[in-house]
Amino acid sequence: MNRFNLIALSFAVIQLAGCGGGTPSAQNPGNGAQLPKTLWATAKIEGAKEILAVKADAKEGDLVTLRGVIGGAEKPFVDGRAVAMLVDMSVPTCADNGESCPTPWDYCCVPKDEKAKAMATIQVVDDAGNPLKVSLASGNQLKPHAVVTVQGKVGPRPDANVLVINVTSIHVDAQKK
Amino acid sequence: MRILPFDYAIRNLGRSPLRLAMSVVGSMLVVMLMIAATAFVRGMEKSLADSGSDRNVILLGAGSEESIERSEIKASVPTQAAASLRGVRSTLGQTFISSEIHMALTVGTTRDEQSKAQVVVRGVDLPAFLVHPQVRITQGRSMNPGANEIIVGKLAATRLGMDDAQLALGKTIWFDDIQWTIVGRFTAPNTVMDAEIWVPLNDLKVSAKRDTISCAVLTLDDDGEFEDVAAFVASRVDLELVAVRESEYYAKLVAFYRPVRVMIWVTVALIALGGILGGLNTMYAAFAARVREVGMLQSLGFARRAIILSFMQEAALASMAGALIAAAASLVLLDGVAIRFSMGAFGLQLDAIALAIGLLTGMTLGVIGALPPAVRCLRLPITEALKAA
């Protein structure tokens, strides 16, 4: 083996070793999990209800269609899991109230109790019912403050404020600023 | 290049005992200060860094990510987390989830005499000893619930500005208008817990008249992933939680104290600069008196570089002697000395790095302090140098 090959081999080994050090992130799930291609609806999903309306009477197992804004926390997506938070359209952001805020999607001006009442969680689950090990923001289809319509089945509701939707379809209606 | 023998530099050191003493003492003071500053910074960093584990996750109240003391969550959160989460460590049926209340309180030996400083009083149940394995009871026993019993950390007295004997086993202290008996002493080396007081969770709830807890700390097992805890938090918006890796929580505190560390280094740098300038002054005076000697050495055939090297050896020997004395004195006087800070207390960390920085400073002082005076001394032509007074 000549010297050039030895150097090339050394670089290859260093690069391979370097690949293992990172932690999975939204952009790099790291374990090969992918969101189903059928998740993203190309046409607008009709018949959507607001989160507050769905929360009022939804029961576990109901098929629901609801609309909301991606937000409710500074990081509304869970890194490495297909889980995100939605806020009801009626809740005003700090920006709506005329205040300057770099992360208006976290609704930091809204009291925590009120925010919890107007929030829902969407997740994409595997056959065992566990969230997929990939962020919902991984394909850059979803961003904080996006207005989305989702369709899916209601998960367990241990509390009136809890509304988890195991979504099968997501449509991005608009992107708020 | 022919160099001057090393013992020439050594012999020259003894020519002026006063100048030697000044060099050694000056170097010793600067090096000791450098070692103390390094030990302080490293002690503070280590106490915060070692307080958090990569496998531990803290469930805090949303919006209280930067302070556990400000956080309030429902007391039912640990039970709900245990029921819903996969990947939480468990041994013999005991899940590693600790319900905790953290409160910063003043403490007194009597009801009326309260300390000026506050100490973190942590209300815990037995799982706290599982999720915080650094904690070891060194004297007495653990506290029993319902008996107003407490255990105190090794550095709690330092934190409170009290005499250690005041927190001995069997002594009583007052906080939250209740008298508590010390039944145990614990240590959690290099962590903020070392300066805390631990109380049974329910006793603290009663005394503080609260039904919430500050946080739940859980330990992940080998298959557990932080992302699953984050997903649980996102799905339980009713609990208004946020999940933070314990190591990240304390890493943020390390970053919070960065300005303090910068200030310490700037102060030390200024004092070291003063030391160097003082050393330069001494050396200028010392070498100015040796111009004729330098001329003689040159006329004997020694190159200027060889003479500079000899002068630097001389100065480095003096400053390194001071540095070694400083290192030895620091090990005796400073190692482990408890320092109070807003997060509790920590011990000065006089490790190999602190000593190496100190010794390197000593060497630098000697070399930098000798070079300009030696160069100046060698500027004169040999004939003029030989005629110098």
XYZ file of C-alpha atoms in Angstrom:
566
model
C 0.000 0.000 0.000
C 1.554 3.289 -0.998
C 1.694 6.394 1.146
C -1.246 8.090 -0.618
C -3.505 5.107 0.073
C -2.460 5.074 3.710
C -3.342 8.766 4.092
C -6.694 8.259 2.334
C -7.465 5.286 4.594
C -6.589 7.340 7.694
C -8.959 10.115 6.635
C -11.721 7.584 5.945
C -11.266 6.036 9.425
C -11.297 9.478 11.066
C -14.460 10.421 9.174
C -16.206 7.182 10.092
C -15.265 7.633 13.742
C -16.540 11.206 13.620
C -19.940 10.143 12.322
C -20.887 8.399 15.561
C -20.482 11.382 17.872
C -23.540 13.453 17.060
C -26.880 13.338 18.802
C -30.081 12.885 16.814
C -31.711 16.165 15.972
C -34.706 17.389 14.063
C -32.702 17.588 10.889
C -30.813 14.359 11.441
C -32.993 11.704 13.076
C -29.958 9.446 13.248
C -31.831 6.139 13.412
C -33.298 6.022 9.942
C -36.924 6.659 11.040
C -38.945 8.584 8.485
C -42.333 10.203 8.441
C -44.823 8.425 6.170
C -45.103 10.126 2.786
C -48.892 9.910 3.002
C -48.777 12.150 6.088
C -48.653 15.351 4.096
C -52.018 16.145 2.483
C -51.721 17.919 -0.833
C -55.250 19.313 -0.752
C -56.869 21.252 2.052
C -58.617 19.028 4.586
C -62.255 20.083 4.857
C -64.465 20.091 7.931
C -61.853 21.189 10.437
C -62.962 22.253 13.935
C -61.114 24.505 16.328
C -59.143 22.913 19.188
C -61.422 24.295 21.907
C -64.470 22.852 20.152
C -62.860 19.427 19.751
C -61.671 19.425 23.356
C -65.199 20.007 24.592
C -66.569 16.642 23.494
C -63.881 14.437 21.926
C -63.497 10.965 23.329
C -60.653 8.485 22.980
C -60.810 6.788 19.597
C -62.854 9.520 17.851
C -61.703 10.452 14.362
C -61.325 14.225 14.363
C -60.225 16.987 12.036
C -58.915 20.075 13.731
C -57.102 23.245 12.941
C -54.509 25.053 15.015
C -51.209 26.891 15.103
C -47.927 25.077 15.747
C -46.789 26.603 19.026
C -47.373 26.802 22.749
C -43.701 26.533 23.686
C -40.446 28.037 22.513
C -39.682 24.648 20.969
C -43.065 23.270 19.870
C -41.469 20.231 18.211
C -39.923 17.410 20.211
C -36.447 16.692 18.860
C -36.173 13.089 17.732
C -39.881 12.293 18.160
C -42.833 12.925 15.815
C -44.623 15.066 18.367
C -45.656 18.726 18.205
C -47.926 21.121 20.028
C -50.817 23.110 18.628
C -52.626 26.162 19.963
C -56.182 27.202 19.238
C -56.544 29.870 16.556
C -58.435 32.172 18.932
C -55.487 32.641 21.301
C -53.635 35.883 20.561
C -49.838 35.902 20.423
C -47.719 38.667 21.953
C -47.309 40.041 18.432
C -51.092 40.151 18.023
C -51.194 42.261 21.195
C -48.716 44.679 19.660
C -45.756 43.500 21.695
C -42.391 42.681 20.205
C -41.390 39.048 20.675
C -38.763 36.991 18.842
C -40.710 33.762 19.430
C -44.389 34.733 19.166
C -45.400 31.064 18.743
C -44.623 30.356 22.413
C -47.604 32.492 23.527
C -45.555 33.630 26.530
C -47.963 36.507 27.207
C -50.848 34.094 27.796
C -51.345 32.764 31.357
C -50.213 29.129 31.583
C -53.645 27.830 32.642
C -55.395 29.507 29.724
C -52.766 28.283 27.310
C -53.105 24.694 28.541
C -56.865 24.836 27.945
C -56.310 25.886 24.329
C -53.545 23.423 23.460
C -53.472 20.053 21.764
C -50.679 17.628 20.932
C -50.253 15.909 17.599
C -48.088 12.855 17.111
C -47.359 10.261 14.478
C -47.115 6.835 16.020
C -45.808 3.431 14.995
C -47.743 0.157 15.131
C -47.068 -0.110 18.871
C -48.525 3.344 19.478
C -45.190 4.989 20.249
C -44.195 8.253 18.549
C -41.893 7.748 15.578
C -38.269 8.548 16.327
C -38.113 11.488 13.949
C -39.041 15.114 14.438
C -42.150 16.471 12.725
C -39.955 19.384 11.669
C -37.454 17.095 9.936
C -38.674 17.626 6.376
C -38.959 21.384 6.776
C -42.658 21.012 5.947
C -43.665 22.223 9.393
C -42.347 25.261 11.155
C -43.328 27.047 14.370
C -46.319 29.317 13.859
C -47.651 27.334 10.895
C -51.430 27.078 10.658
C -52.248 23.437 10.073
C -55.253 21.193 9.674
C -54.740 17.659 10.939
C -56.801 14.520 10.883
C -56.424 11.587 13.223
C -57.736 9.613 16.153
C -57.987 10.965 19.664
C -55.667 9.304 22.172
C -56.316 8.726 25.876
C -57.652 11.762 27.732
C -56.590 11.541 31.373
C -57.558 15.188 31.867
C -59.985 17.560 30.160
C -57.045 19.715 29.074
C -55.251 16.807 27.418
C -55.976 16.246 23.732
C -53.488 14.048 21.912
C -54.239 13.296 18.277
C -52.521 10.375 16.558
C -52.495 12.077 13.187
C -52.572 10.373 9.821
C -52.819 13.506 7.718
C -51.439 17.032 7.997
C -52.013 19.980 5.733
C -50.149 23.260 6.133
C -52.763 25.968 5.531
C -50.582 29.010 6.070
C -47.416 30.215 7.751
C -47.928 33.011 10.280
C -45.098 35.503 10.777
C 27.540 28.521 20.800
C 29.495 28.084 24.022
C 27.103 28.389 26.942
C 27.859 29.436 30.488
C 27.839 26.607 33.035
C 24.551 26.188 34.907
C 26.233 26.528 38.310
C 27.346 30.034 37.261
C 23.658 31.046 37.347
C 23.161 29.257 40.664
C 26.182 30.904 42.258
C 25.015 34.324 41.088
C 21.714 33.855 42.895
C 23.524 34.009 46.229
C 25.341 37.261 45.464
C 22.461 39.379 46.689
C 20.317 37.559 49.262
C 17.919 40.512 49.503
C 17.290 40.598 45.758
C 16.877 36.818 45.745
C 14.361 37.020 48.596
C 12.405 39.740 46.783
C 12.290 37.688 43.581
C 11.243 34.516 45.374
C 8.581 36.196 47.520
C 7.206 38.230 44.577
C 6.959 35.145 42.411
C 5.444 33.166 45.290
C 2.680 35.712 45.841
C 1.746 35.944 42.164
C 1.827 32.159 41.687
C -0.197 31.551 44.830
C -2.788 33.988 43.610
C -2.882 32.284 40.229
C -3.279 28.871 41.861
C -6.041 30.199 44.137
C -7.911 31.719 41.184
C -7.618 28.525 39.144
C -8.697 26.438 42.128
C -11.674 28.758 42.682
C -12.850 28.644 39.080
C -12.306 24.912 38.749
C -13.977 24.240 42.098
C -17.046 26.249 41.119
C -17.245 24.652 37.680
C -16.741 21.170 39.036
C -19.337 21.578 41.768
C -21.931 22.619 39.182
C -20.868 20.177 36.459
C -20.739 17.177 38.799
C -24.136 18.066 40.276
C -25.891 16.971 37.105
C -25.989 13.514 35.575
C -26.470 12.817 31.861
C -28.925 10.052 32.768
C -31.073 12.228 35.010
C -33.974 14.312 33.707
C -35.652 17.053 35.729
C -39.352 17.733 35.238
C -39.889 21.397 36.094
C -42.752 23.839 35.864
C -42.921 25.468 32.421
C -41.216 28.848 32.569
C -38.987 27.884 35.495
C -36.270 26.206 33.454
C -33.561 28.347 35.016
C -34.430 27.939 38.680
C -35.737 24.861 40.449
C -36.523 27.003 43.499
C -39.063 29.004 41.486
C -40.642 25.913 39.962
C -43.945 24.462 41.133
C -45.518 21.318 39.734
C -48.344 19.082 40.864
C -47.362 16.529 43.485
C -48.959 13.846 41.295
C -46.462 14.371 38.438
C -43.957 11.688 39.560
C -46.719 9.078 39.784
C -48.094 10.061 36.382
C -44.627 10.025 34.852
C -43.892 6.612 36.351
C -47.125 5.250 34.914
C -46.640 6.702 31.427
C -42.930 6.692 30.743
C -40.837 3.871 29.357
C -37.131 3.710 30.016
C -37.094 4.921 33.622
C -34.642 2.980 35.751
C -36.112 0.646 38.308
C -34.638 -1.717 40.883
C -36.582 -4.261 42.939
C -39.828 -2.525 42.042
C -38.599 0.912 43.076
C -38.725 3.396 40.208
C -35.961 5.982 40.170
C -38.218 9.044 40.332
C -37.663 11.514 43.119
C -40.240 14.104 44.185
C -38.411 17.133 45.484
C -39.024 20.550 46.972
C -36.145 23.022 46.792
C -36.404 26.124 48.972
C -33.827 28.759 49.815
C -34.332 29.515 53.522
C -32.590 31.270 56.353
C -31.716 29.047 59.290
C -31.066 29.821 62.948
C -29.919 28.114 66.087
C -32.872 29.698 67.863
C -36.301 30.772 66.664
C -35.322 34.433 66.630
C -31.701 34.297 65.458
C -31.715 33.595 61.730
C -28.646 33.378 59.501
C -27.987 36.170 57.054
C -27.274 33.697 54.262
C -29.812 31.321 52.821
C -29.302 27.614 52.387
C -31.089 25.288 49.994
C -33.431 23.065 51.980
C -34.405 20.072 49.870
C -37.510 18.066 50.731
C -37.014 14.501 49.575
C -38.267 10.934 49.826
C -36.105 7.828 49.757
C -35.849 7.705 45.907
C -33.723 10.870 46.156
C -30.851 8.683 47.343
C -31.304 6.548 44.208
C -31.324 9.387 41.662
C -28.520 11.245 43.467
C -26.033 8.449 44.174
C -23.329 11.015 45.014
C -25.007 11.527 48.375
C -23.550 9.402 51.148
C -24.499 9.597 54.809
C -21.244 9.889 56.717
C -22.575 10.263 60.269
C -25.810 9.282 61.978
C -28.717 8.056 59.871
C -31.331 9.194 57.390
C -34.225 11.322 58.587
C -37.590 9.839 59.533
C -40.747 11.531 58.245
C -43.039 13.181 60.771
C -40.358 13.663 63.424
C -38.904 17.012 62.278
C -35.593 15.347 61.556
C -33.031 16.579 59.048
C -29.670 15.645 57.624
C -27.102 18.303 56.720
C -24.438 18.446 54.035
C -20.734 18.757 54.775
C -20.549 22.363 53.533
C -23.919 23.558 54.886
C -22.247 25.311 57.816
C -19.933 27.192 55.435
C -22.911 28.189 53.324
C -24.677 29.562 56.402
C -21.591 31.216 57.862
C -21.966 29.062 60.968
C -19.500 27.054 62.967
C -19.511 23.398 61.880
C -20.103 22.370 65.506
C -23.454 24.169 65.427
C -24.641 21.616 62.872
C -23.320 18.546 64.700
C -25.417 15.426 65.247
C -28.107 15.947 67.867
C -28.098 19.748 67.546
C -31.277 21.546 66.634
C -31.865 24.379 64.197
C -34.847 26.494 63.299
C -36.348 27.273 59.932
C -39.900 27.877 58.775
C -40.728 28.518 62.438
C -40.092 24.890 63.328
C -37.314 23.284 65.339
C -35.520 20.500 63.483
C -33.139 17.919 64.913
C -29.993 16.934 63.024
C -29.878 13.139 62.865
C -27.360 12.703 60.072
C -24.519 14.314 58.152
C -23.955 13.614 54.497
C -21.488 14.407 51.811
C -21.934 14.730 48.061
C -18.426 15.647 46.951
C -18.053 18.381 44.337
C -21.801 18.955 44.019
C -24.128 21.731 45.159
C -25.886 19.159 47.352
C -22.868 19.178 49.668
C -24.081 22.534 51.025
C -27.758 21.608 51.434
C -30.080 20.508 54.212
C -32.338 17.553 53.415
C -35.743 17.193 55.007
C -38.524 14.587 54.604
C -40.699 15.788 51.716
C -43.991 15.733 53.589
C -42.537 17.536 56.607
C -41.368 20.364 54.337
C -44.754 20.446 52.609
C -46.424 20.877 55.974
C -44.005 23.490 57.277
C -44.066 25.457 54.018
C -47.840 25.042 53.710
C -47.651 23.942 50.096
C -49.173 21.038 48.240
C -47.006 21.314 45.164
C -43.457 20.099 44.646
C -40.591 21.875 42.893
C -39.601 19.123 40.508
C -39.390 15.453 39.811
C -35.968 14.008 39.045
C -35.862 10.693 37.223
C -33.046 8.422 36.106
C -33.198 6.815 32.673
C -32.203 3.188 32.292
C -29.831 1.972 29.579
C -32.610 1.981 26.951
C -34.285 5.171 28.167
C -34.123 8.242 25.982
C -34.611 11.863 26.918
C -36.806 12.350 23.829
C -39.444 10.013 25.309
C -39.631 12.198 28.419
C -39.902 15.307 26.215
C -42.708 13.624 24.252
C -44.517 12.807 27.512
C -44.226 16.443 28.596
C -45.565 17.646 25.226
C -48.518 15.292 25.454
C -49.457 16.295 29.017
C -50.085 20.005 28.541
C -52.333 19.912 31.616
C -49.281 19.354 33.825
C -47.505 22.468 32.460
C -44.096 20.835 32.549
C -40.774 21.161 30.877
C -38.131 18.427 30.746
C -34.477 19.359 31.171
C -31.460 17.093 31.283
C -29.926 17.532 34.734
C -26.478 17.993 33.172
C -27.855 20.765 30.917
C -29.523 22.510 33.848
C -26.224 22.796 35.693
C -24.285 23.568 32.483
C -26.508 26.645 32.133
C -25.589 27.662 35.678
C -21.907 27.310 34.778
C -22.542 29.679 31.860
C -24.443 32.024 34.205
C -21.350 32.408 36.366
C -19.058 33.151 33.393
C -18.844 36.909 34.194
C -17.633 36.081 37.710
C -14.935 33.845 36.302
C -13.908 36.460 33.736
C -13.635 39.043 36.505
C -11.432 36.727 38.549
C -9.106 36.093 35.606
C -8.887 39.798 34.768
C -7.996 40.595 38.383
C -5.366 37.867 38.462
C -3.960 39.001 35.105
C -3.629 42.558 36.411
C -1.888 41.383 39.571
C 0.391 39.098 37.517
C 1.203 42.077 35.306
C 2.071 44.060 38.433
C 4.279 41.148 39.507
C 6.038 41.104 36.139
C 6.602 44.866 36.209
C 7.949 44.609 39.758
C 10.223 41.774 38.677
C 11.402 43.784 35.659
C 12.259 46.679 37.915
C 14.275 44.468 40.255
C 16.069 42.822 37.356
C 16.868 46.111 35.604
C 18.549 47.300 38.787
C 20.321 43.998 39.330
C 21.595 43.616 35.777
C 22.596 47.292 35.467
C 25.124 46.680 38.239
C 26.609 43.790 36.271
C 27.465 45.558 33.015
C 31.209 45.138 33.565
C 30.768 41.451 34.308
C 28.834 41.093 31.074
C 31.598 42.869 29.166
C 34.136 40.504 30.714
C 32.116 37.460 29.751
C 31.867 38.737 26.193
C 35.599 39.380 26.037
C 36.159 35.788 27.222
C 34.300 34.675 24.126
C 30.761 34.038 25.417
C 28.106 35.038 22.908
C 25.370 37.509 23.897
C 22.749 34.750 23.565
C 24.730 32.571 26.012
C 24.822 35.412 28.553
C 21.096 36.116 28.115
C 20.391 32.413 28.595
C 22.413 32.411 31.816
C 20.561 35.485 33.116
C 17.241 33.854 32.269
C 18.293 30.664 34.057
C 19.115 32.766 37.092
C 15.769 34.579 37.098
C 13.810 31.421 36.292
C 15.491 29.596 39.179
C 14.452 32.327 41.605
C 10.885 32.545 40.347
C 10.487 28.767 40.153
C 11.702 28.498 43.741
C 8.931 30.943 44.634
C 6.462 28.988 42.513
C 7.339 25.712 44.231
C 6.954 27.286 47.664
C 3.601 28.725 46.502
C 2.438 25.334 45.222
C 3.393 23.623 48.480
C 1.801 26.358 50.589
C -1.359 26.254 48.475
C -1.664 22.512 48.904
C -1.450 22.926 52.655
C -3.500 26.111 53.046
C -5.985 26.210 50.169
C -6.900 22.706 49.016
C -10.551 21.952 49.799
C -11.162 25.267 51.549
C -14.932 25.854 51.427
C -16.133 28.917 49.573
C -19.664 30.281 49.765
C -21.519 31.321 46.646
C -25.109 31.950 45.711
C -25.770 28.333 44.711
C -24.370 26.928 47.950
C -20.736 26.279 48.676
C -17.864 24.477 47.051
C -14.332 23.458 47.894
C -11.298 24.953 46.159
C -10.150 22.424 43.579
C -6.369 22.285 43.813
C -5.768 19.683 41.150
C -2.888 19.025 38.747
C -4.164 21.647 36.300
C -4.252 24.387 38.961
C -0.716 23.488 40.058
C 0.529 23.275 36.465
C -0.919 26.730 35.679
C 0.752 28.102 38.807
C 4.161 26.612 37.979
C 3.891 27.751 34.371
C 3.129 31.253 35.628
C 6.247 31.098 37.818
C 8.390 30.063 34.858
C 6.862 32.795 32.662
C 7.497 35.408 35.347
C 11.152 34.425 35.474
C 11.706 34.342 31.725
C 9.730 37.505 30.859
C 11.103 39.335 33.879
C 14.728 38.647 32.896
C 14.697 39.050 29.129
C 14.315 42.851 28.631
C 16.815 43.819 31.391
C 19.334 41.286 30.060
C 18.963 42.565 26.500
C 19.396 46.152 27.700
C 22.464 45.207 29.697
C 24.073 43.708 26.598
C 23.539 46.749 24.376
C 26.869 48.398 25.274
C 29.955 47.607 23.184
C 32.477 45.413 25.038
C 35.002 48.210 25.458
C 32.435 50.519 27.083
C 31.030 47.732 29.197
C 34.464 46.926 30.590
C 34.928 50.581 31.566
C 31.505 50.820 33.253
C 31.464 51.660 36.932
